[in-house]
mmCIF file of C-alpha atoms and ligand atoms in Angstrom:
data_model
loop_
_atom_site.group_PDB
_atom_site.id
_atom_site.type_symbol
_atom_site.label_atom_id
_atom_site.label_comp_id
_atom_site.label_asym_id
_atom_site.label_seq_id
_atom_site.Cartn_x
_atom_site.Cartn_y
_atom_site.Cartn_z
ATOM 1 C CA MET K 7 103.612 103.721 108.934
ATOM 2 C CA ARG K 8 101.595 103.961 105.714
ATOM 3 C CA ARG K 9 102.817 101.855 102.808
ATOM 4 C CA TYR K 10 102.800 103.832 99.555
ATOM 5 C CA ALA K 11 103.298 102.865 95.922
ATOM 6 C CA ARG K 12 105.966 105.028 94.318
ATOM 7 C CA ILE K 13 106.992 105.377 90.656
ATOM 8 C CA THR K 14 110.756 104.850 90.634
ATOM 9 C CA GLY K 15 111.519 104.537 86.914
ATOM 10 C CA THR K 16 109.955 105.257 83.529
ATOM 11 C CA GLY K 17 110.604 103.959 80.022
ATOM 12 C CA SER K 18 109.013 104.027 76.598
ATOM 13 C CA CYS K 19 109.279 102.728 73.077
ATOM 14 C CA LEU K 20 108.141 104.062 69.713
ATOM 15 C CA PRO K 21 108.488 101.919 66.591
ATOM 16 C CA PRO K 22 110.934 103.494 64.106
ATOM 17 C CA ARG K 23 108.470 103.998 61.226
ATOM 18 C CA ARG K 24 107.228 107.610 61.549
ATOM 19 C CA LEU K 25 104.397 108.843 59.350
ATOM 20 C CA THR K 26 103.812 112.572 59.037
ATOM 21 C CA ASN K 27 100.457 114.061 58.107
ATOM 22 C CA ALA K 28 101.838 114.418 54.559
ATOM 23 C CA ASP K 29 102.547 110.654 54.540
ATOM 24 C CA MET K 30 98.996 109.944 55.757
ATOM 25 C CA THR K 31 97.552 112.309 53.151
ATOM 26 C CA ALA K 32 99.403 110.401 50.407
ATOM 27 C CA LEU K 33 98.443 107.009 51.853
ATOM 28 C CA LEU K 34 94.762 107.993 51.923
ATOM 29 C CA ALA K 35 94.889 109.674 48.496
ATOM 30 C CA ALA K 36 95.851 106.306 47.013
ATOM 31 C CA ARG K 37 92.408 105.134 48.231
ATOM 32 C CA ASP K 38 90.622 108.268 47.001
ATOM 33 C CA VAL K 39 90.173 109.433 50.596
ATOM 34 C CA GLU K 40 90.852 113.133 51.128
ATOM 35 C CA THR K 41 92.577 114.641 54.150
ATOM 36 C CA SER K 42 95.206 117.307 54.771
ATOM 37 C CA ASP K 43 97.897 118.371 57.204
ATOM 38 C CA GLU K 44 95.904 121.573 57.819
ATOM 39 C CA TRP K 45 92.744 119.695 58.888
ATOM 40 C CA ILE K 46 94.581 117.198 61.091
ATOM 41 C CA VAL K 47 96.681 119.857 62.863
ATOM 42 C CA ALA K 48 93.787 122.283 63.335
ATOM 43 C CA ARG K 49 91.266 119.710 64.633
ATOM 44 C CA THR K 50 93.621 117.465 66.677
ATOM 45 C CA GLY K 51 97.142 118.920 67.061
ATOM 46 C CA ILE K 52 98.629 115.749 65.532
ATOM 47 C CA ARG K 53 101.585 116.141 63.146
ATOM 48 C CA ALA K 54 103.001 112.588 63.119
ATOM 49 C CA ARG K 55 102.503 109.075 64.505
ATOM 50 C CA HIS K 56 104.549 105.854 64.573
ATOM 51 C CA PHE K 57 103.404 102.509 63.126
ATOM 52 C CA VAL K 58 104.919 99.096 63.828
ATOM 53 C CA ALA K 59 106.352 96.870 61.097
ATOM 54 C CA ASP K 60 104.689 93.550 60.261
ATOM 55 C CA GLY K 61 105.468 90.911 62.860
ATOM 56 C CA VAL K 62 106.000 93.394 65.718
ATOM 57 C CA PHE K 63 103.529 93.049 68.584
ATOM 58 C CA ALA K 64 102.482 95.004 71.667
ATOM 59 C CA SER K 65 104.692 92.764 73.835
ATOM 60 C CA ASP K 66 107.765 93.734 71.750
ATOM 61 C CA LEU K 67 107.163 97.443 72.356
ATOM 62 C CA ALA K 68 106.334 96.705 76.012
ATOM 63 C CA LEU K 69 109.591 94.800 76.467
ATOM 64 C CA GLN K 70 111.706 97.759 75.328
ATOM 65 C CA ALA K 71 109.724 100.201 77.467
ATOM 66 C CA CYS K 72 110.103 97.905 80.507
ATOM 67 C CA GLN K 73 113.842 97.459 79.998
ATOM 68 C CA ALA K 74 114.275 101.255 79.952
ATOM 69 C CA ALA K 75 112.062 101.671 83.042
ATOM 70 C CA LEU K 76 113.918 98.944 84.963
ATOM 71 C CA GLU K 77 117.240 100.560 84.116
ATOM 72 C CA ALA K 78 115.986 103.991 85.218
ATOM 73 C CA ALA K 79 114.734 102.516 88.511
ATOM 74 C CA GLY K 80 117.888 100.459 89.069
ATOM 75 C CA VAL K 81 115.714 97.364 89.518
ATOM 76 C CA ALA K 82 116.528 93.916 88.090
ATOM 77 C CA ALA K 83 113.766 92.158 86.135
ATOM 78 C CA SER K 84 114.178 89.193 88.511
ATOM 79 C CA ASP K 85 113.014 91.411 91.424
ATOM 80 C CA ILE K 86 109.665 92.237 89.770
ATOM 81 C CA ASP K 87 106.736 90.582 91.572
ATOM 82 C CA LEU K 88 103.780 91.886 89.507
ATOM 83 C CA ILE K 89 103.229 92.781 85.842
ATOM 84 C CA ILE K 90 100.118 94.564 84.597
ATOM 85 C CA VAL K 91 99.790 95.434 80.910
ATOM 86 C CA ALA K 92 97.069 97.826 79.784
ATOM 87 C CA THR K 93 96.249 97.078 76.162
ATOM 88 C CA SER K 94 93.362 96.802 73.712
ATOM 89 C CA THR K 95 95.640 95.348 71.047
ATOM 90 C CA PRO K 96 96.998 92.181 72.698
ATOM 91 C CA ASP K 97 99.389 89.877 70.835
ATOM 92 C CA MET K 98 96.862 87.027 70.996
ATOM 93 C CA VAL K 99 93.271 86.391 72.079
ATOM 94 C CA PHE K 100 94.957 84.624 74.998
ATOM 95 C CA PRO K 101 97.191 84.293 76.959
ATOM 96 C CA SER K 102 97.652 87.835 78.197
ATOM 97 C CA THR K 103 100.250 90.132 76.676
ATOM 98 C CA ALA K 104 101.572 90.401 80.248
ATOM 99 C CA ALA K 105 102.372 86.657 80.214
ATOM 100 C CA ILE K 106 104.156 86.973 76.875
ATOM 101 C CA LEU K 107 106.047 90.001 78.220
ATOM 102 C CA GLN K 108 107.007 88.141 81.407
ATOM 103 C CA ASN K 109 108.575 85.378 79.312
ATOM 104 C CA LYS K 110 110.415 87.925 77.129
ATOM 105 C CA LEU K 111 111.762 89.541 80.305
ATOM 106 C CA GLY K 112 113.152 86.138 81.265
ATOM 107 C CA ILE K 113 111.308 85.909 84.581
ATOM 108 C CA ALA K 114 108.699 83.539 86.010
ATOM 109 C CA GLY K 115 106.473 83.053 89.004
ATOM 110 C CA CYS K 116 104.977 86.501 89.679
ATOM 111 C CA PRO K 117 101.315 87.264 88.854
ATOM 112 C CA VAL K 118 100.747 88.850 85.452
ATOM 113 C CA PHE K 119 97.589 90.047 83.747
ATOM 114 C CA ASP K 120 96.194 92.493 81.209
ATOM 115 C CA VAL K 121 93.787 95.321 81.912
ATOM 116 C CA GLN K 122 91.318 96.245 79.168
ATOM 117 C CA ALA K 123 90.037 99.781 79.651
ATOM 118 C CA VAL K 124 91.075 101.162 76.239
ATOM 119 C CA CYS K 125 92.558 104.681 76.551
ATOM 120 C CA SER K 126 92.007 104.731 80.337
ATOM 121 C CA GLY K 127 93.897 101.440 80.624
ATOM 122 C CA PHE K 128 97.087 102.839 82.120
ATOM 123 C CA VAL K 129 95.199 104.795 84.791
ATOM 124 C CA TYR K 130 93.235 101.641 85.618
ATOM 125 C CA ALA K 131 96.399 99.489 85.715
ATOM 126 C CA LEU K 132 98.216 101.968 87.950
ATOM 127 C CA THR K 133 95.197 102.035 90.278
ATOM 128 C CA VAL K 134 95.265 98.232 90.590
ATOM 129 C CA ALA K 135 99.043 98.182 91.164
ATOM 130 C CA ASP K 136 98.689 100.917 93.802
ATOM 131 C CA SER K 137 96.076 98.857 95.672
ATOM 132 C CA MET K 138 98.136 95.653 95.465
ATOM 133 C CA ILE K 139 101.253 97.421 96.724
ATOM 134 C CA GLN K 140 99.401 99.163 99.560
ATOM 135 C CA THR K 141 97.969 95.845 100.750
ATOM 136 C CA GLY K 142 101.336 94.087 100.547
ATOM 137 C CA ALA K 143 100.303 91.789 97.679
ATOM 138 C CA ALA K 144 103.198 93.186 95.614
ATOM 139 C CA SER K 145 106.351 95.230 96.242
ATOM 140 C CA LYS K 146 107.914 95.887 92.842
ATOM 141 C CA ALA K 147 105.533 96.126 89.899
ATOM 142 C CA LEU K 148 105.871 96.817 86.201
ATOM 143 C CA VAL K 149 102.850 98.763 84.933
ATOM 144 C CA VAL K 150 102.740 99.074 81.182
ATOM 145 C CA GLY K 151 100.605 100.594 78.433
ATOM 146 C CA ALA K 152 101.343 99.018 75.044
ATOM 147 C CA GLU K 153 99.382 99.336 71.819
ATOM 148 C CA VAL K 154 99.520 98.596 68.111
ATOM 149 C CA PHE K 155 96.384 100.522 67.105
ATOM 150 C CA SER K 156 97.594 100.705 63.484
ATOM 151 C CA ARG K 157 96.279 97.119 63.180
ATOM 152 C CA LEU K 158 92.717 98.265 63.977
ATOM 153 C CA LEU K 159 92.529 101.232 61.637
ATOM 154 C CA ASP K 160 90.197 101.526 58.658
ATOM 155 C CA PHE K 161 92.224 103.519 56.128
ATOM 156 C CA ASN K 162 89.019 104.282 54.224
ATOM 157 C CA ASP K 163 87.678 106.175 57.263
ATOM 158 C CA ARG K 164 89.451 109.531 57.464
ATOM 159 C CA THR K 165 87.590 110.464 60.652
ATOM 160 C CA THR K 166 89.561 107.858 62.637
ATOM 161 C CA CYS K 167 92.638 106.556 60.791
ATOM 162 C CA VAL K 168 94.609 109.819 61.024
ATOM 163 C CA LEU K 169 94.257 109.943 64.814
ATOM 164 C CA PHE K 170 96.022 106.862 66.170
ATOM 165 C CA GLY K 171 99.564 105.530 66.519
ATOM 166 C CA ASP K 172 101.571 102.695 68.089
ATOM 167 C CA GLY K 173 103.887 102.729 71.111
ATOM 168 C CA ALA K 174 104.457 101.647 74.683
ATOM 169 C CA GLY K 175 105.281 103.225 78.016
ATOM 170 C CA ALA K 176 106.140 101.585 81.313
ATOM 171 C CA VAL K 177 106.763 102.477 84.929
ATOM 172 C CA VAL K 178 108.348 100.589 87.804
ATOM 173 C CA VAL K 179 106.218 101.039 90.913
ATOM 174 C CA GLU K 180 107.761 100.130 94.268
ATOM 175 C CA ALA K 181 106.545 99.954 97.848
ATOM 176 C CA SER K 182 107.835 102.867 99.906
ATOM 177 C CA ASP K 183 107.213 104.654 103.194
ATOM 178 C CA GLN K 184 107.317 107.901 101.178
ATOM 179 C CA PRO K 185 104.468 109.036 98.885
ATOM 180 C CA GLY K 186 103.953 107.999 96.143
ATOM 181 C CA ILE K 187 100.659 107.661 94.497
ATOM 182 C CA LEU K 188 98.489 110.041 96.526
ATOM 183 C CA ALA K 189 95.024 109.109 95.252
ATOM 184 C CA THR K 190 93.252 107.322 92.424
ATOM 185 C CA ASP K 191 89.797 107.667 90.876
ATOM 186 C CA ILE K 192 88.404 105.372 88.159
ATOM 187 C CA HIS K 193 84.954 105.077 86.562
ATOM 188 C CA ALA K 194 82.997 103.566 83.676
ATOM 189 C CA ASP K 195 79.598 103.856 82.027
ATOM 190 C CA GLY K 196 78.860 100.892 79.790
ATOM 191 C CA LYS K 197 75.857 102.478 78.111
ATOM 192 C CA HIS K 198 78.326 104.278 75.810
ATOM 193 C CA VAL K 199 79.937 101.069 74.461
ATOM 194 C CA GLY K 200 78.926 101.948 70.885
ATOM 195 C CA ILE K 201 80.588 105.354 70.565
ATOM 196 C CA LEU K 202 84.134 103.946 70.490
ATOM 197 C CA CYS K 203 84.557 100.282 69.706
ATOM 198 C CA VAL K 204 86.010 97.545 67.523
ATOM 199 C CA PRO K 205 82.853 95.486 67.057
ATOM 200 C CA GLY K 206 84.337 92.150 66.018
ATOM 201 C CA HIS K 207 85.049 88.809 67.658
ATOM 202 C CA VAL K 208 86.565 85.438 66.872
ATOM 203 C CA SER K 209 84.208 82.494 66.480
ATOM 204 C CA GLY K 210 84.638 79.093 64.899
ATOM 205 C CA GLY K 211 87.951 80.061 63.315
ATOM 206 C CA GLN K 212 86.584 83.243 61.753
ATOM 207 C CA ILE K 213 86.359 86.911 62.619
ATOM 208 C CA LEU K 214 82.698 87.845 62.964
ATOM 209 C CA GLY K 215 81.502 91.447 62.984
ATOM 210 C CA ASP K 216 83.873 94.229 61.998
ATOM 211 C CA PRO K 217 87.381 94.172 63.504
ATOM 212 C CA LEU K 218 88.115 97.845 62.655
ATOM 213 C CA LEU K 219 87.885 100.851 64.950
ATOM 214 C CA LYS K 220 84.644 102.861 64.922
ATOM 215 C CA MET K 221 84.264 106.172 66.720
ATOM 216 C CA ASP K 222 81.608 108.834 67.039
ATOM 217 C CA GLY K 223 84.244 111.522 67.549
ATOM 218 C CA GLN K 224 81.906 114.305 68.607
ATOM 219 C CA ALA K 225 80.113 112.146 71.188
ATOM 220 C CA VAL K 226 83.468 111.008 72.626
ATOM 221 C CA PHE K 227 84.755 114.589 72.643
ATOM 222 C CA LYS K 228 81.730 115.909 74.567
ATOM 223 C CA LEU K 229 81.806 113.146 77.163
ATOM 224 C CA ALA K 230 85.600 113.398 77.524
ATOM 225 C CA VAL K 231 85.742 117.091 78.404
ATOM 226 C CA GLY K 232 83.099 116.640 81.112
ATOM 227 C CA VAL K 233 84.443 113.533 82.826
ATOM 228 C CA LEU K 234 88.083 114.652 82.708
ATOM 229 C CA GLU K 235 87.238 117.723 84.779
ATOM 230 C CA GLU K 236 85.140 115.646 87.203
ATOM 231 C CA THR K 237 87.795 112.981 87.782
ATOM 232 C CA ALA K 238 90.557 115.570 88.154
ATOM 233 C CA ARG K 239 88.574 117.349 90.877
ATOM 234 C CA ALA K 240 87.672 114.031 92.543
ATOM 235 C CA VAL K 241 91.254 112.807 92.768
ATOM 236 C CA LEU K 242 92.448 116.185 94.099
ATOM 237 C CA ALA K 243 89.733 116.107 96.790
ATOM 238 C CA LYS K 244 90.688 112.547 97.807
ATOM 239 C CA ALA K 245 94.316 113.660 98.250
ATOM 240 C CA GLY K 246 93.371 116.896 100.058
ATOM 241 C CA LYS K 247 95.005 118.961 97.287
ATOM 242 C CA THR K 248 93.909 121.712 94.907
ATOM 243 C CA GLU K 249 94.610 122.603 91.274
ATOM 244 C CA ALA K 250 97.352 124.939 92.519
ATOM 245 C CA ASP K 251 99.314 121.900 93.773
ATOM 246 C CA ILE K 252 99.613 120.391 90.261
ATOM 247 C CA ASP K 253 103.075 120.784 88.743
ATOM 248 C CA TRP K 254 102.272 118.782 85.601
ATOM 249 C CA LEU K 255 99.054 117.595 84.008
ATOM 250 C CA ILE K 256 99.797 114.487 81.925
ATOM 251 C CA PRO K 257 96.527 113.723 80.144
ATOM 252 C CA HIS K 258 95.668 110.994 77.679
ATOM 253 C CA GLN K 259 96.944 112.304 74.349
ATOM 254 C CA ALA K 260 93.915 112.178 72.038
ATOM 255 C CA ASN K 261 93.334 115.740 70.927
ATOM 256 C CA ILE K 262 95.070 119.003 71.857
ATOM 257 C CA ARG K 263 91.650 120.700 72.063
ATOM 258 C CA ILE K 264 90.524 118.307 74.822
ATOM 259 C CA MET K 265 93.768 118.978 76.722
ATOM 260 C CA GLN K 266 93.339 122.752 76.354
ATOM 261 C CA SER K 267 89.776 122.488 77.641
ATOM 262 C CA THR K 268 90.856 120.472 80.704
ATOM 263 C CA ALA K 269 93.693 122.889 81.424
ATOM 264 C CA ARG K 270 91.301 125.837 81.168
ATOM 265 C CA LYS K 271 88.813 124.237 83.545
ATOM 266 C CA LEU K 272 91.568 123.490 86.074
ATOM 267 C CA LYS K 273 92.982 127.008 85.612
ATOM 268 C CA LEU K 274 96.326 125.563 84.532
ATOM 269 C CA SER K 275 98.527 127.220 81.950
ATOM 270 C CA MET K 276 99.383 125.007 78.945
ATOM 271 C CA ASP K 277 103.008 125.339 80.127
ATOM 272 C CA LYS K 278 102.046 122.827 82.827
ATOM 273 C CA VAL K 279 100.565 120.295 80.409
ATOM 274 C CA VAL K 280 102.762 117.570 78.908
ATOM 275 C CA VAL K 281 101.890 117.381 75.202
ATOM 276 C CA THR K 282 103.131 114.577 72.949
ATOM 277 C CA VAL K 283 100.033 114.118 70.773
ATOM 278 C CA ASP K 284 101.746 116.172 68.059
ATOM 279 C CA GLU K 285 104.467 113.540 67.602
ATOM 280 C CA HIS K 286 102.740 110.334 68.818
ATOM 281 C CA GLY K 287 99.080 110.714 67.851
ATOM 282 C CA ASN K 288 96.662 108.813 70.082
ATOM 283 C CA THR K 289 98.415 105.660 71.344
ATOM 284 C CA SER K 290 95.495 104.684 73.610
ATOM 285 C CA ALA K 291 96.695 102.996 76.842
ATOM 286 C CA ALA K 292 100.316 103.804 75.967
ATOM 287 C CA SER K 293 99.852 107.559 75.679
ATOM 288 C CA ILE K 294 100.147 108.577 79.346
ATOM 289 C CA PRO K 295 103.263 106.528 80.237
ATOM 290 C CA LEU K 296 104.832 107.532 76.901
ATOM 291 C CA ALA K 297 104.191 111.204 77.671
ATOM 292 C CA LEU K 298 105.451 110.773 81.245
ATOM 293 C CA ASP K 299 108.683 109.131 80.109
ATOM 294 C CA HIS K 300 109.305 111.771 77.438
ATOM 295 C CA ALA K 301 108.748 114.552 79.980
ATOM 296 C CA VAL K 302 111.079 112.888 82.498
ATOM 297 C CA ARG K 303 113.827 112.354 79.937
ATOM 298 C CA ALA K 304 113.399 115.918 78.601
ATOM 299 C CA GLY K 305 114.033 117.208 82.134
ATOM 300 C CA GLN K 306 110.502 118.685 82.418
ATOM 301 C CA VAL K 307 109.112 116.384 85.104
ATOM 302 C CA LYS K 308 111.406 116.212 88.133
ATOM 303 C CA LYS K 309 111.527 114.215 91.348
ATOM 304 C CA GLY K 310 109.133 115.722 93.898
ATOM 305 C CA ASP K 311 106.723 117.151 91.290
ATOM 306 C CA THR K 312 103.002 116.578 91.745
ATOM 307 C CA LEU K 313 101.586 114.926 88.627
ATOM 308 C CA MET K 314 97.984 114.565 87.546
ATOM 309 C CA LEU K 315 97.650 111.619 85.155
ATOM 310 C CA GLU K 316 94.232 111.282 83.562
ATOM 311 C CA GLY K 317 92.667 109.123 80.906
ATOM 312 C CA VAL K 318 89.403 108.664 79.062
ATOM 313 C CA GLY K 319 88.316 106.203 76.419
ATOM 314 C CA GLY K 320 86.189 103.348 75.162
ATOM 315 C CA GLY K 321 83.829 101.642 77.522
ATOM 316 C CA PHE K 322 83.192 104.497 78.314
ATOM 317 C CA THR K 323 85.970 104.603 80.927
ATOM 318 C CA TRP K 324 87.779 107.427 82.661
ATOM 319 C CA GLY K 325 89.926 108.158 85.668
ATOM 320 C CA ALA K 326 92.853 109.981 87.226
ATOM 321 C CA VAL K 327 95.871 109.271 89.416
ATOM 322 C CA LEU K 328 97.589 111.953 91.503
ATOM 323 C CA VAL K 329 101.285 111.242 91.969
ATOM 324 C CA ASP K 330 104.028 112.670 94.125
ATOM 325 C CA PHE K 331 106.810 111.814 91.678
HETATM 326 O O1 LIG V 407 91.183 107.990 72.742
HETATM 327 C C1 LIG V 407 89.872 108.008 73.198
HETATM 328 C C2 LIG V 407 89.369 109.354 73.198
HETATM 329 N N1 LIG V 407 89.157 109.818 71.831
HETATM 330 C C3 LIG V 407 88.974 111.090 71.682
HETATM 331 O O2 LIG V 407 89.091 111.821 72.631
HETATM 332 C C4 LIG V 407 88.558 111.613 70.325
HETATM 333 C C5 LIG V 407 87.517 112.677 70.529
HETATM 334 N N2 LIG V 407 87.049 113.310 69.310
HETATM 335 C C6 LIG V 407 87.836 114.154 68.594
HETATM 336 O O3 LIG V 407 89.003 114.343 68.916
HETATM 337 C C7 LIG V 407 87.215 114.894 67.432
HETATM 338 O O4 LIG V 407 85.823 114.738 67.478
HETATM 339 C C8 LIG V 407 87.746 114.429 66.059
HETATM 340 C C9 LIG V 407 89.187 114.869 65.898
HETATM 341 C C10 LIG V 407 87.618 112.930 65.931
HETATM 342 C C11 LIG V 407 86.943 115.086 64.934
HETATM 343 O O5 LIG V 407 86.997 116.501 65.060
HETATM 344 P P1 LIG V 407 85.655 117.365 64.935
HETATM 345 O O6 LIG V 407 86.050 118.763 65.090
HETATM 346 O O7 LIG V 407 84.680 116.796 65.927
HETATM 347 O O8 LIG V 407 85.243 117.115 63.451
HETATM 348 P P2 LIG V 407 83.856 116.565 62.895
HETATM 349 O O9 LIG V 407 83.726 115.114 63.199
HETATM 350 O O10 LIG V 407 82.771 117.500 63.341
HETATM 351 O O11 LIG V 407 84.062 116.750 61.343
HETATM 352 C C12 LIG V 407 84.121 118.078 60.766
HETATM 353 C C13 LIG V 407 84.348 117.923 59.271
HETATM 354 C C14 LIG V 407 83.413 116.948 58.601
HETATM 355 O O12 LIG V 407 83.085 117.456 57.325
HETATM 356 P P3 LIG V 407 81.663 118.143 57.072
HETATM 357 O O13 LIG V 407 80.632 117.115 57.415
HETATM 358 O O14 LIG V 407 81.629 119.326 57.988
HETATM 359 O O15 LIG V 407 81.714 118.495 55.626
HETATM 360 C C15 LIG V 407 84.258 115.726 58.410
HETATM 361 O O16 LIG V 407 83.860 114.926 57.320
HETATM 362 O O17 LIG V 407 85.663 117.434 59.038
HETATM 363 C C16 LIG V 407 85.619 116.322 58.151
HETATM 364 N N3 LIG V 407 86.719 115.428 58.469
HETATM 365 C C17 LIG V 407 87.921 115.480 57.864
HETATM 366 N N4 LIG V 407 88.416 116.275 56.909
HETATM 367 C C18 LIG V 407 89.665 116.081 56.519
HETATM 368 C C19 LIG V 407 86.736 114.432 59.373
HETATM 369 N N5 LIG V 407 87.941 113.824 59.377
HETATM 370 C C20 LIG V 407 88.679 114.452 58.448
HETATM 371 C C21 LIG V 407 90.004 114.300 57.991
HETATM 372 N N6 LIG V 407 90.451 115.133 57.045
HETATM 373 N N7 LIG V 407 90.839 113.357 58.492
#
């Protein structure tokens, strides 16, 4: 009998500080940088985002998301035998945020590691967990996306700072004889490193380069709409399914226009697309599990639904996971 990896619980966490577009407009105006609610809504669909307080790290948001996911799955933290955290904003240079999270969960012994694939991180992490569960290397995994992108933002650059937010989402993934994750599809093309990056590093006790986010938005946009269609079709083909089988598309939440374009190409009505970008902004690796958890708790996504999760981001990386929920 085939051994599947099945999502059995979801959880998420948003820091309490919520900034509307009006708040961002005021924050930027204090630096003589002009933006407006009208521009942000029209070009991105974003109306608000959440930012962490000083002293709060990705592992803190991850912990709350994991506790909610464990409770939803009815699984004790002590039964977890794998933790993968997708993040580009780790608590420290090392050790991994997954190790810090493991300690905060009060468990020890199981393998833990971070995955760095920027906004595709959760899709990558779920793909790795799926493989490890199918091979028997793990039976009960926590797969997490957790980010504090507010720490990377240049508030003098209106083309990027209005887009991102902080948050975390987590799923419990368990071995099962029932599907499960039906297929996965991940890719990268490193020649596009420069179009979305934080070009800084630590050396000799100093930060060298520039530790703030840089993005060529139009280049990312163009690449994103192409690869998201490709990976969606690839993962459907691997699972022997078609667009008509998709109950919910849960895409990376970067820009409503990218989501509309993907939906159009897959001939899906926007009623079948989970949208949280309006309230969360772009939370990078956290956006897909955050959107999934919100849709589950809102009663939209139900047991037995077929879900298409898909991400795209820095690297350039992209990929999709087809799930029988
Ligand atoms: O998470 C990883 C994936 N990331 C993405 O998917 C992001 C992909 N890119 C995008 O979502 C869009 O390219 C952006 C939202 C970043 C930008 O939207 P756009 O429609 O591509 O705008 P643009 O860069 O072409 O800029 C249009 C105008 C420019 O003014 P001019 O040169 O036409 O006078 C910008 O200076 O909008 C201006 N602009 C702004 N105006 C007010 C750029 N940012 C702002 C702003 N407020 N915040």
